[in-house]
Coordinates of C-alpha atoms in Angstrom, one line a residue:
Chain K
M1 CA -10.3 -81.5 21.6
A2 CA -14.1 -82.3 21.2
N3 CA -15.1 -84.6 18.4
K4 CA -11.8 -85.9 17.4
P5 CA -11.7 -87.4 14.0
R6 CA -12.5 -91.3 14.0
V7 CA -9.7 -93.1 12.3
A8 CA -9.7 -96.7 11.1
I9 CA -6.8 -98.6 9.7
F10 CA -7.0 -101.5 7.1
D11 CA -4.6 -103.8 5.3
F12 CA -4.9 -105.5 2.0
T13 CA -2.2 -107.4 0.0
G14 CA 0.8 -106.3 1.5
C15 CA 3.3 -107.1 4.2
E16 CA 1.8 -105.0 6.9
G17 CA 5.0 -103.1 7.2
C18 CA 3.4 -99.9 6.7
E19 CA 1.1 -100.4 9.8
L20 CA 4.1 -101.6 11.6
N21 CA 5.6 -98.2 10.7
K22 CA 2.9 -96.5 12.4
L23 CA 3.5 -98.3 15.6
N24 CA 7.2 -97.3 15.2
F25 CA 6.6 -93.6 15.8
E26 CA 8.0 -93.9 19.1
N27 CA 8.4 -90.2 19.9
E28 CA 5.3 -89.0 18.1
L29 CA 2.7 -91.8 18.8
L30 CA 1.1 -89.9 21.8
D31 CA 0.9 -86.6 19.9
I32 CA -0.8 -88.4 17.1
L33 CA -3.3 -90.2 19.4
A34 CA -4.1 -86.9 20.8
H35 CA -5.7 -85.7 17.8
V36 CA -7.6 -88.8 16.7
D37 CA -9.7 -91.6 18.1
I38 CA -8.5 -94.9 16.5
V39 CA -11.8 -96.9 16.1
E40 CA -10.8 -99.8 14.0
W41 CA -7.4 -101.4 13.5
R42 CA -7.0 -105.1 13.0
E43 CA -3.4 -105.3 13.7
A44 CA -3.6 -103.6 17.1
M45 CA -7.1 -104.0 18.5
D46 CA -10.4 -105.9 18.4
D47 CA -13.1 -103.3 17.8
R48 CA -15.1 -103.3 14.6
V49 CA -17.1 -100.1 13.7
D50 CA -19.8 -99.0 11.1
E51 CA -18.4 -95.5 10.4
Y52 CA -15.2 -93.4 10.6
D53 CA -13.7 -90.2 9.4
I54 CA -10.3 -91.0 7.9
A55 CA -9.4 -94.5 6.7
F56 CA -5.7 -95.3 6.2
V57 CA -5.3 -98.3 3.9
E58 CA -2.3 -100.4 3.2
G59 CA -1.8 -103.0 0.5
S60 CA -2.7 -103.4 -3.0
L61 CA -5.9 -105.0 -4.2
S62 CA -5.4 -108.4 -5.7
T63 CA -8.5 -110.6 -5.2
P64 CA -12.2 -110.3 -5.8
D65 CA -12.6 -110.1 -2.0
C66 CA -10.3 -107.1 -1.8
I67 CA -12.4 -105.2 -4.4
E68 CA -15.6 -105.9 -2.3
R69 CA -13.9 -104.6 1.0
I70 CA -12.4 -101.5 -0.5
H71 CA -15.8 -100.5 -1.6
E72 CA -17.1 -101.0 1.8
V73 CA -14.2 -99.0 3.4
R74 CA -14.8 -96.2 0.9
R75 CA -18.6 -96.0 1.7
K76 CA -17.8 -95.9 5.5
C77 CA -15.2 -93.3 5.5
K78 CA -15.1 -89.5 4.6
V79 CA -11.4 -89.4 3.7
L80 CA -9.3 -92.2 2.3
V81 CA -5.7 -92.3 2.5
S82 CA -3.5 -94.7 0.7
L83 CA -0.6 -95.8 2.7
G84 CA 2.7 -97.0 1.1
S85 CA 3.7 -98.3 -2.3
C86 CA 1.3 -101.4 -2.6
A87 CA -1.8 -99.3 -1.8
T88 CA -0.8 -96.2 -3.8
L89 CA 1.0 -97.7 -6.8
G90 CA 0.3 -101.6 -6.5
G91 CA 3.8 -101.9 -5.3
I92 CA 6.1 -104.9 -5.8
N93 CA 2.9 -107.1 -5.8
A94 CA 2.4 -105.7 -9.2
M95 CA 5.3 -107.5 -10.6
K96 CA 2.9 -110.3 -11.2
N97 CA 1.0 -108.3 -13.6
I98 CA 3.5 -108.8 -16.3
Q99 CA 3.3 -112.5 -15.9
P100 CA 0.5 -114.6 -17.4
I101 CA -2.0 -114.8 -14.4
E102 CA -2.7 -118.4 -14.6
E103 CA 1.1 -119.3 -14.3
V104 CA 1.4 -116.9 -11.3
R105 CA -1.5 -118.8 -9.6
E106 CA 0.0 -122.1 -10.3
E107 CA 3.5 -121.0 -9.2
V108 CA 1.9 -119.9 -5.8
Y109 CA -0.7 -122.5 -5.1
G110 CA 0.0 -125.3 -7.2
E111 CA -2.9 -127.7 -7.7
D112 CA -5.0 -125.8 -5.1
K113 CA -5.0 -122.8 -7.5
Y114 CA -8.8 -123.0 -8.1
L115 CA -9.4 -122.2 -4.5
F116 CA -7.6 -118.8 -4.8
P117 CA -9.0 -116.3 -7.2
T118 CA -6.5 -113.7 -8.1
L119 CA -6.4 -110.3 -10.0
P120 CA -3.6 -108.3 -11.3
A121 CA -2.4 -106.2 -8.1
L122 CA -4.0 -102.9 -8.3
P123 CA -3.7 -99.5 -6.4
L124 CA -6.6 -98.5 -4.6
S125 CA -7.1 -95.5 -6.9
A126 CA -7.9 -98.0 -9.6
V127 CA -11.1 -99.0 -7.9
V128 CA -12.1 -96.3 -5.6
K129 CA -11.4 -92.6 -5.1
V130 CA -8.4 -91.9 -3.0
D131 CA -8.2 -88.7 -1.4
Y132 CA -4.6 -88.6 -0.2
E133 CA -1.5 -90.8 -0.5
V134 CA 1.5 -91.5 1.5
R135 CA 4.2 -93.3 -0.6
G136 CA 7.3 -95.5 0.2
C137 CA 7.9 -99.0 1.0
P138 CA 7.3 -99.1 3.9
M139 CA 5.3 -95.9 3.9
T140 CA 7.6 -92.9 4.6
Q141 CA 7.1 -91.7 8.1
I142 CA 8.2 -88.1 7.7
E143 CA 5.4 -87.9 4.9
F144 CA 2.7 -89.5 7.0
L145 CA 3.4 -87.0 9.7
K146 CA 3.2 -84.0 7.4
L147 CA -0.2 -85.4 5.9
F148 CA -1.6 -86.3 9.2
T149 CA -0.8 -82.9 10.5
A150 CA -2.3 -81.2 7.5
L151 CA -5.5 -83.5 7.8
V152 CA -6.1 -82.5 11.4
R153 CA -5.6 -78.9 10.7
G154 CA -7.9 -79.1 7.8
Q155 CA -5.2 -78.1 5.2
E156 CA -4.2 -79.4 1.9
P157 CA -0.9 -81.3 2.4
V158 CA 2.0 -80.1 0.2
K159 CA 3.6 -83.1 -1.7
P160 CA 6.8 -82.9 -3.6
D161 CA 6.7 -83.7 -7.3
Y162 CA 10.5 -83.8 -7.9
A163 CA 13.1 -86.4 -7.8
V164 CA 15.0 -87.7 -4.8
C165 CA 18.2 -86.2 -6.3
I166 CA 16.9 -83.0 -5.1
E167 CA 16.9 -84.1 -1.5
C168 CA 20.1 -85.8 -1.8
K169 CA 21.8 -82.6 -3.0
L170 CA 20.3 -80.6 -0.3
K171 CA 22.1 -82.9 2.2
E172 CA 25.5 -82.7 -0.1
N173 CA 25.4 -86.5 -0.2
E174 CA 28.0 -87.8 -2.6
C175 CA 26.1 -89.2 -5.6
V176 CA 25.4 -92.9 -5.6
Y177 CA 26.6 -93.3 -9.2
E178 CA 30.1 -91.7 -8.0
K179 CA 30.3 -94.8 -5.7
G180 CA 30.0 -97.0 -8.7
M181 CA 26.4 -98.1 -7.8
I182 CA 23.3 -97.5 -9.8
C183 CA 20.3 -95.5 -8.4
L184 CA 16.7 -94.6 -9.4
G185 CA 16.9 -91.5 -7.5
P186 CA 16.7 -89.4 -10.7
V187 CA 13.1 -90.3 -11.5
T188 CA 11.8 -91.2 -8.1
M189 CA 9.5 -89.0 -6.4
A190 CA 11.1 -87.3 -3.5
G191 CA 9.5 -86.8 0.1
C192 CA 11.8 -89.5 2.0
D193 CA 14.5 -86.8 2.4
A194 CA 16.9 -89.2 0.4
H195 CA 16.7 -91.8 3.1
C196 CA 18.4 -94.8 1.4
P197 CA 21.3 -92.8 -0.3
S198 CA 21.8 -91.0 2.8
F199 CA 22.7 -94.4 4.4
G200 CA 24.9 -95.9 1.9
Q201 CA 22.1 -97.5 -0.1
Y202 CA 20.7 -96.8 -3.6
C203 CA 17.3 -95.6 -4.4
T204 CA 15.1 -98.6 -5.5
G205 CA 12.4 -96.4 -6.6
C206 CA 9.8 -97.4 -3.8
R207 CA 8.2 -94.0 -3.8
G208 CA 7.1 -94.3 -7.5
L209 CA 8.0 -92.2 -10.4
V210 CA 7.8 -88.4 -10.6
T211 CA 5.1 -87.1 -13.0
D212 CA 5.8 -87.6 -16.6
A213 CA 9.2 -89.4 -15.8
N214 CA 11.5 -89.7 -19.0
I215 CA 11.7 -93.5 -18.7
A216 CA 13.6 -94.1 -21.9
G217 CA 16.2 -91.4 -20.6
M218 CA 16.5 -93.3 -17.1
E219 CA 16.9 -96.6 -18.8
E220 CA 19.7 -95.0 -21.0
I221 CA 21.3 -93.8 -17.8
L222 CA 21.4 -97.3 -16.1
V223 CA 22.4 -98.9 -19.4
K224 CA 25.4 -96.3 -19.5
H225 CA 26.3 -97.3 -16.0
G226 CA 26.6 -100.9 -17.0
L227 CA 23.1 -102.6 -16.9
S228 CA 21.8 -104.5 -19.7
V229 CA 18.7 -103.2 -21.3
D230 CA 16.6 -105.9 -19.6
E231 CA 18.2 -105.4 -16.1
A232 CA 17.3 -101.6 -16.5
R233 CA 13.8 -102.3 -17.3
K234 CA 13.5 -104.8 -14.3
R235 CA 15.0 -102.4 -12.0
L236 CA 12.4 -99.9 -12.7
Q237 CA 9.6 -102.5 -12.5
L238 CA 10.5 -103.5 -9.0
Y239 CA 7.9 -100.9 -7.6
N240 CA 6.5 -99.3 -10.7
V241 CA 5.0 -101.9 -13.0
N242 CA 1.6 -100.2 -13.1
Q243 CA 3.1 -96.9 -13.7
L244 CA 5.3 -98.3 -16.5
E245 CA 2.8 -100.6 -18.2
G246 CA -0.4 -99.0 -17.4
V247 CA -2.7 -100.0 -14.6
Q248 CA -4.7 -103.1 -15.5
K249 CA -8.1 -102.7 -14.2
Chain F
M1 CA 53.3 -57.3 -3.5
T2 CA 55.8 -59.9 -2.0
R3 CA 55.3 -63.5 -2.4
F4 CA 56.4 -66.2 0.0
L5 CA 57.1 -69.7 -0.3
L6 CA 54.8 -72.1 1.6
T7 CA 56.4 -75.6 1.2
E8 CA 54.4 -78.8 1.3
D9 CA 55.6 -79.9 4.8
K10 CA 54.5 -76.5 6.3
V11 CA 51.0 -76.6 5.1
T12 CA 49.3 -78.1 8.0
T13 CA 51.3 -75.5 10.4
F14 CA 49.9 -72.6 8.1
I15 CA 46.4 -74.0 8.4
E16 CA 46.9 -74.1 12.3
H17 CA 48.1 -70.5 12.1
L18 CA 44.9 -69.6 10.2
Q19 CA 42.8 -71.5 12.8
S20 CA 44.3 -69.4 15.6
Q21 CA 42.6 -66.4 13.9
K22 CA 39.1 -67.5 13.0
N23 CA 37.2 -70.5 12.1
V24 CA 38.7 -72.2 8.9
F25 CA 36.5 -74.1 6.3
A26 CA 38.3 -76.0 3.7
P27 CA 37.9 -79.0 1.2
H28 CA 37.8 -82.5 2.6
K29 CA 37.3 -86.0 1.3
R30 CA 33.6 -86.7 1.1
G31 CA 32.5 -90.3 0.3
T32 CA 34.6 -92.3 -2.2
N33 CA 35.5 -90.0 -4.9
S34 CA 34.3 -86.6 -3.8
F35 CA 35.2 -83.5 -1.8
A36 CA 33.2 -81.0 0.5
F37 CA 33.9 -77.8 2.3
E38 CA 33.9 -78.5 6.0
Q39 CA 35.1 -76.7 8.9
V40 CA 38.7 -77.9 9.6
S41 CA 39.1 -79.7 12.9
D42 CA 42.2 -81.6 11.9
P43 CA 44.4 -79.7 9.6
A44 CA 46.2 -82.9 8.2
S45 CA 42.8 -83.9 6.5
V46 CA 42.5 -80.7 4.4
E47 CA 42.7 -81.4 0.7
L48 CA 44.1 -78.6 -1.3
D49 CA 44.7 -80.6 -4.4
Y50 CA 41.3 -81.5 -5.3
T51 CA 39.0 -81.4 -8.5
R52 CA 36.0 -79.8 -7.2
T53 CA 33.7 -79.8 -4.2
L54 CA 30.1 -81.3 -4.3
H55 CA 28.7 -77.8 -3.4
S56 CA 30.5 -74.4 -3.7
V57 CA 31.0 -72.2 -0.7
K58 CA 27.7 -70.8 -1.6
K59 CA 26.1 -73.3 1.0
F60 CA 27.7 -71.0 3.9
F61 CA 25.9 -68.0 2.8
M62 CA 22.8 -69.3 1.5
P63 CA 22.1 -72.8 3.3
P64 CA 20.5 -75.7 1.3
R65 CA 17.8 -75.5 4.0
E66 CA 17.3 -72.4 6.1
Q67 CA 14.6 -71.6 8.7
L68 CA 13.1 -68.2 8.1
L69 CA 10.5 -68.1 11.0
S70 CA 9.3 -70.2 13.9
F71 CA 5.7 -69.5 14.7
S72 CA 3.1 -70.6 17.3
L73 CA -0.5 -71.4 16.4
T74 CA -1.6 -71.2 20.1
D75 CA -1.0 -67.3 20.3
N76 CA -0.4 -66.4 16.6
S77 CA 3.1 -65.3 17.3
F78 CA 6.4 -65.6 15.3
T79 CA 10.0 -65.1 15.7
E80 CA 12.9 -64.8 13.2
P81 CA 16.0 -66.7 14.0
T82 CA 19.1 -64.4 14.4
V83 CA 21.4 -64.7 11.4
D84 CA 25.2 -64.3 12.3
P85 CA 28.0 -63.5 10.0
V86 CA 29.8 -66.6 9.1
D87 CA 32.9 -64.7 9.9
A88 CA 35.4 -67.3 8.7
I89 CA 38.4 -68.1 6.5
F90 CA 37.6 -70.0 3.4
L91 CA 40.9 -72.0 2.5
G92 CA 41.6 -73.7 -0.8
V93 CA 38.8 -72.1 -2.9
H94 CA 39.1 -72.3 -6.6
S95 CA 38.9 -69.0 -8.6
Y96 CA 35.6 -70.0 -10.4
D97 CA 34.1 -70.5 -7.0
L98 CA 34.9 -67.1 -5.7
Q99 CA 33.8 -65.6 -8.9
A100 CA 30.4 -67.4 -8.4
V101 CA 30.3 -65.7 -4.9
L102 CA 30.8 -62.3 -6.3
K103 CA 27.9 -63.0 -8.9
L104 CA 25.7 -64.0 -5.9
D105 CA 26.7 -60.9 -4.2
H106 CA 25.3 -59.0 -7.2
N107 CA 22.2 -60.9 -7.3
F108 CA 21.4 -60.7 -3.6
S109 CA 22.4 -56.9 -3.3
E110 CA 20.4 -55.5 -6.3
G111 CA 16.6 -54.9 -6.0
N112 CA 15.5 -56.0 -2.6
P113 CA 18.6 -56.9 -0.7
E114 CA 18.8 -60.4 0.6
K115 CA 19.5 -59.6 4.4
N116 CA 20.0 -63.2 5.4
Y117 CA 22.6 -63.8 2.6
L118 CA 24.3 -60.4 3.1
K119 CA 24.5 -60.8 6.8
R120 CA 26.3 -64.3 6.5
R121 CA 28.8 -63.0 4.0
E122 CA 30.2 -60.4 6.3
G123 CA 33.6 -60.9 7.5
A124 CA 34.4 -63.9 5.1
L125 CA 38.0 -64.1 4.0
F126 CA 39.0 -66.2 1.0
V127 CA 42.4 -68.0 0.6
G128 CA 42.5 -69.2 -3.1
V129 CA 44.5 -71.9 -4.7
T130 CA 45.4 -73.1 -8.1
F131 CA 43.5 -75.9 -9.6
T132 CA 44.4 -78.4 -12.4
P133 CA 41.5 -78.5 -15.0
D134 CA 40.0 -81.9 -15.3
K135 CA 37.7 -83.2 -17.9
W136 CA 34.8 -81.0 -17.1
H137 CA 36.3 -77.7 -16.0
F138 CA 36.0 -74.9 -18.7
S139 CA 36.2 -71.7 -16.6
G140 CA 38.9 -70.4 -19.1
S141 CA 36.2 -70.0 -21.6
V142 CA 34.4 -67.7 -19.2
G143 CA 37.4 -65.6 -18.4
I144 CA 38.4 -67.4 -15.2
N145 CA 41.7 -69.0 -14.9
P146 CA 43.2 -71.5 -12.5
N147 CA 45.7 -68.7 -11.1
D148 CA 43.1 -65.9 -11.1
A149 CA 43.5 -64.2 -7.8
E150 CA 40.9 -61.6 -8.3
G151 CA 38.7 -61.1 -5.2
F152 CA 41.0 -63.3 -2.9
D153 CA 42.5 -62.1 0.3
V154 CA 45.3 -64.4 -0.2
F155 CA 46.1 -66.8 -3.0
L156 CA 48.2 -70.0 -2.8
F157 CA 49.6 -70.3 -6.4
A158 CA 50.8 -73.9 -7.0
V159 CA 54.6 -74.3 -7.5
E160 CA 57.1 -77.0 -7.2
N161 CA 57.1 -78.4 -3.7
G162 CA 54.6 -76.1 -2.4
Y163 CA 52.8 -72.8 -3.0
A164 CA 53.7 -69.2 -3.6
V165 CA 51.7 -67.2 -1.2
E166 CA 50.6 -63.8 -2.0
A167 CA 48.2 -61.4 0.0
F168 CA 46.1 -59.0 -1.9
T169 CA 44.1 -57.2 0.8
P170 CA 45.2 -55.8 4.2
E171 CA 42.8 -58.5 5.8
G172 CA 44.9 -61.0 3.7
E173 CA 48.1 -59.7 5.0
A174 CA 47.0 -59.8 8.5
L175 CA 46.3 -63.4 7.9
L176 CA 49.9 -64.1 7.0
D177 CA 51.3 -61.9 9.9
G178 CA 53.4 -63.8 12.3
F179 CA 53.9 -66.9 10.0
K180 CA 57.4 -67.3 9.0
M181 CA 58.2 -68.0 5.3
S182 CA 61.0 -67.1 3.0
E183 CA 60.5 -64.9 0.1
F184 CA 59.6 -66.5 -3.3
D185 CA 61.2 -64.6 -6.3
S186 CA 60.7 -67.1 -9.2
D187 CA 58.0 -66.8 -11.6
I188 CA 54.6 -68.6 -11.1
P189 CA 54.5 -71.5 -13.5
A190 CA 51.6 -71.2 -16.2
A191 CA 48.7 -73.1 -15.2
A192 CA 47.7 -76.3 -16.9
D193 CA 45.5 -76.1 -20.0
F194 CA 41.7 -76.7 -20.0
N195 CA 40.5 -79.8 -21.6
Q196 CA 37.4 -78.3 -23.1
H197 CA 36.4 -74.9 -24.4
I198 CA 33.4 -72.9 -25.4
Y199 CA 34.3 -71.6 -28.7
V200 CA 33.4 -67.8 -28.5
P201 CA 33.4 -65.2 -25.7
Q202 CA 30.3 -63.7 -24.0
G203 CA 30.1 -60.8 -26.5
K204 CA 29.5 -63.2 -29.3
L205 CA 27.2 -65.5 -27.1
T206 CA 24.8 -62.8 -26.7
E207 CA 24.2 -62.8 -30.4
V208 CA 24.2 -66.5 -30.5
F209 CA 21.6 -66.8 -27.8
D210 CA 19.3 -64.2 -29.6
N211 CA 18.9 -66.8 -32.2
A212 CA 18.9 -70.1 -30.2
W213 CA 15.4 -70.2 -29.0
D214 CA 14.2 -72.9 -31.6
N215 CA 17.3 -74.8 -31.8
E216 CA 16.9 -78.5 -32.2
I217 CA 19.5 -79.1 -29.3
W218 CA 16.7 -78.4 -26.7
E219 CA 14.5 -81.4 -27.8
E220 CA 17.5 -83.7 -28.5
T221 CA 18.9 -82.9 -24.9
S222 CA 15.6 -83.7 -23.4
K223 CA 15.6 -87.2 -24.6
E224 CA 18.7 -88.0 -22.3
C225 CA 17.6 -85.5 -19.5
V226 CA 15.4 -86.9 -16.8
G227 CA 14.8 -83.5 -15.1
C228 CA 16.3 -84.6 -11.8
G229 CA 17.5 -81.0 -11.0
T230 CA 21.0 -82.1 -9.9
C231 CA 22.6 -79.6 -12.3
N232 CA 20.6 -76.7 -10.6
L233 CA 21.6 -77.8 -7.1
V234 CA 25.2 -78.1 -7.6
C235 CA 25.5 -74.9 -9.7
P236 CA 27.4 -72.2 -7.7
T237 CA 25.4 -69.4 -9.2
C238 CA 22.0 -71.0 -9.1
Y239 CA 19.9 -69.3 -6.2
C240 CA 16.1 -70.1 -6.8
F241 CA 14.4 -71.2 -3.7
N242 CA 11.1 -72.6 -2.5
V243 CA 9.4 -71.6 0.8
E244 CA 7.4 -74.2 2.7
D245 CA 5.6 -73.9 6.2
G246 CA 5.6 -76.8 8.3
V247 CA 3.6 -77.6 11.4
D248 CA 4.8 -80.0 14.2
V249 CA 2.6 -82.9 15.0
T250 CA 1.3 -81.3 18.1
A251 CA -0.3 -78.9 15.7
T252 CA 0.8 -75.9 18.2
V253 CA 4.1 -74.8 16.5
G254 CA 5.7 -74.7 13.1
Q255 CA 8.4 -73.3 11.0
R256 CA 8.8 -71.6 7.6
E257 CA 11.7 -73.1 5.9
R258 CA 13.5 -71.9 2.6
H259 CA 15.4 -74.4 0.6
W260 CA 17.1 -74.7 -2.8
D261 CA 15.0 -75.3 -5.6
A262 CA 15.5 -76.5 -9.3
C263 CA 14.1 -74.9 -12.5
M264 CA 14.7 -78.5 -14.3
T265 CA 11.9 -80.0 -12.1
R266 CA 8.1 -79.9 -13.2
D267 CA 7.2 -78.8 -9.7
F268 CA 9.3 -75.6 -10.0
S269 CA 7.2 -74.2 -12.9
E270 CA 3.9 -75.1 -11.4
V271 CA 1.9 -72.2 -9.9
A272 CA -1.4 -71.9 -7.9
G273 CA -4.2 -73.4 -10.1
G274 CA -2.0 -76.1 -11.4
E275 CA -0.7 -74.3 -14.5
I276 CA 2.8 -75.3 -15.5
F277 CA 4.8 -72.7 -17.6
R278 CA 7.5 -75.2 -18.7
E279 CA 5.9 -78.5 -19.1
E280 CA 8.5 -79.9 -21.5
L281 CA 11.8 -80.8 -20.4
A282 CA 13.2 -79.3 -23.5
A283 CA 11.8 -75.9 -22.4
R284 CA 13.2 -76.3 -18.9
Q285 CA 16.6 -77.4 -20.3
R286 CA 16.7 -74.2 -22.5
H287 CA 15.6 -71.9 -19.4
R288 CA 18.5 -73.2 -17.4
V289 CA 21.0 -72.6 -20.1
Y290 CA 19.5 -69.1 -20.9
R291 CA 19.9 -68.2 -17.1
K292 CA 23.7 -68.8 -17.4
F293 CA 24.4 -67.1 -20.9
K294 CA 21.5 -64.8 -21.6
Y295 CA 19.0 -63.4 -19.2
I296 CA 21.4 -62.1 -16.5
S297 CA 24.2 -61.8 -19.1
D298 CA 22.1 -59.5 -21.2
K299 CA 22.1 -56.9 -18.1
T300 CA 25.4 -57.4 -16.8
G301 CA 27.4 -58.2 -19.9
Q302 CA 28.8 -61.3 -18.2
P303 CA 28.2 -64.9 -18.5
W304 CA 26.6 -66.1 -15.3
C305 CA 28.3 -69.5 -15.6
V306 CA 31.7 -69.8 -14.0
G307 CA 32.9 -72.9 -15.9
C308 CA 33.3 -75.2 -12.7
G309 CA 31.7 -78.1 -14.8
R310 CA 29.7 -79.3 -11.7
C311 CA 26.5 -79.6 -13.9
T312 CA 28.2 -82.1 -16.2
A313 CA 30.3 -83.8 -13.7
S314 CA 27.2 -84.5 -11.5
C315 CA 24.9 -85.5 -14.3
S316 CA 24.2 -89.0 -14.3
A317 CA 23.2 -88.6 -18.0
K318 CA 26.4 -86.6 -18.7
I319 CA 24.7 -83.8 -20.3
S320 CA 27.4 -81.3 -21.2
I321 CA 26.6 -77.5 -21.1
V322 CA 29.8 -76.9 -23.2
N323 CA 28.4 -79.2 -25.9
I324 CA 24.9 -77.4 -26.0
V325 CA 26.5 -74.0 -26.1
N326 CA 29.1 -75.0 -28.7
K327 CA 26.2 -76.5 -30.7
L328 CA 24.6 -73.2 -30.7
V329 CA 27.4 -71.4 -31.6
Q330 CA 28.0 -73.8 -34.5
D331 CA 24.5 -73.4 -36.0
H332 CA 24.5 -69.8 -35.4
E333 CA 27.7 -69.4 -37.6
Q334 CA 26.4 -71.7 -40.3
A335 CA 23.1 -69.7 -40.5
T336 CA 25.0 -66.4 -40.6
V337 CA 27.5 -67.3 -43.2
A338 CA 26.6 -65.3 -46.4
P339 CA 25.3 -67.6 -49.2
V340 CA 27.7 -68.1 -51.9

């Protein structure tokens, strides 16, 4: 294939698990590489370039430096894709957004806190235009492959806007609630093929909320299943502070 | 016709006898507290005394995910997979679930016949079993009783120490051929009572639903409902689906997949251009219930709900379709009482 799209991969505030999850594509990695040239990827290579077609970006924006860097990435790329919960929603980093920011700084950096300016953890979309997103913590591999294939074919990817429950029921899994556990599947965006409930876990909501999620209804369900009102809210906040409380820009 | 006694200790040999004729699917334990229809490999693991399975036997004729086409982008060709009849014995089916299959037969035969469903249905034989209504069953309210043998090839009526077995079709008789049982000449004990009821029959519901559009119950229910779509996916008479094309990461081959869909989700009512026809959860909830007691029922005269109770039992908010319908009935009756 002539003129393969040039891909660059960047990380901001996050654990780099999403990037690692790309290296975990053991069966598909060579097929992926056949379609694109990776021109910049700090985690895997030394090269730096001035222009690329697709930027895959992991991590939330949580420092003034992040804001500068994401603007630069946006200028240099044609298509920007947010990878994973942090980049798409702010992720678990955003839990700090509901604490007083000075307390957070002090807790983490102690008396050196003045050396480390910090901002509320933001999704990329709070600062720059994001063209596509891959959700999940770490980013959902099957969703990445779907998006990637659509991009190289010049098509609009199809993304589900329904709950994880749908994918769970398609597999005829026993409901997590039936096992006496609680689960955020009923309001969490599908697309992971109900990965966690299919392996005996409950849904933590890492893929974010479905559009117009009924939060009060979900909290009531959690309370009905034994959580306190406070615990219910905290469960939902784990990945979704920005969605629940409104993104702080 | 003659009834035979199948004692509890002979059940596994009876299942083996069935297995010697065709593949047998029956309820098995699934997870901690659930049941699911699976192919029988060990007759001892079959559970004939069960509440309800996660999915009904619908899943065998209309699979949750089904490949409709596979295609090649290199030479623009496609192939349709061959669909074979399931051609098996479904053992331990509850009366409401068979009635649901008969309703789907109607849905998939009229208009444009759904050839994959109808092909899979060929040769399926049903051996029913009595169920004991639990907290959520209400099939009696839609005319389906625990000992209703209508449509079955064979039925196992629960009796003391086992089952009274009766064949209702020549195929059913053939299933019993060669299996020695003594005759059962007592009466079949009455099935247990239901624990909840819809107050009125379908004839009356038609009138109720004519006046239910603006009822406050839709708005009230939507406060508890999160629109997860579970009630749709576990319903034995729901048949809505979505079709999606997927392309392999090599970008050379792909497949077209059909999977069950749910009218309770926002996604379902969104069409090209982004228009959403039922944006409010209340409107989706109303649509779901109207699909069970009005839209198809106006054409067929029958409720399109079989009273299995799955939608409520599986709902994490425990929204009860029986309570919704009874509230509509109550409000209708109050509204139609002549003023004194």
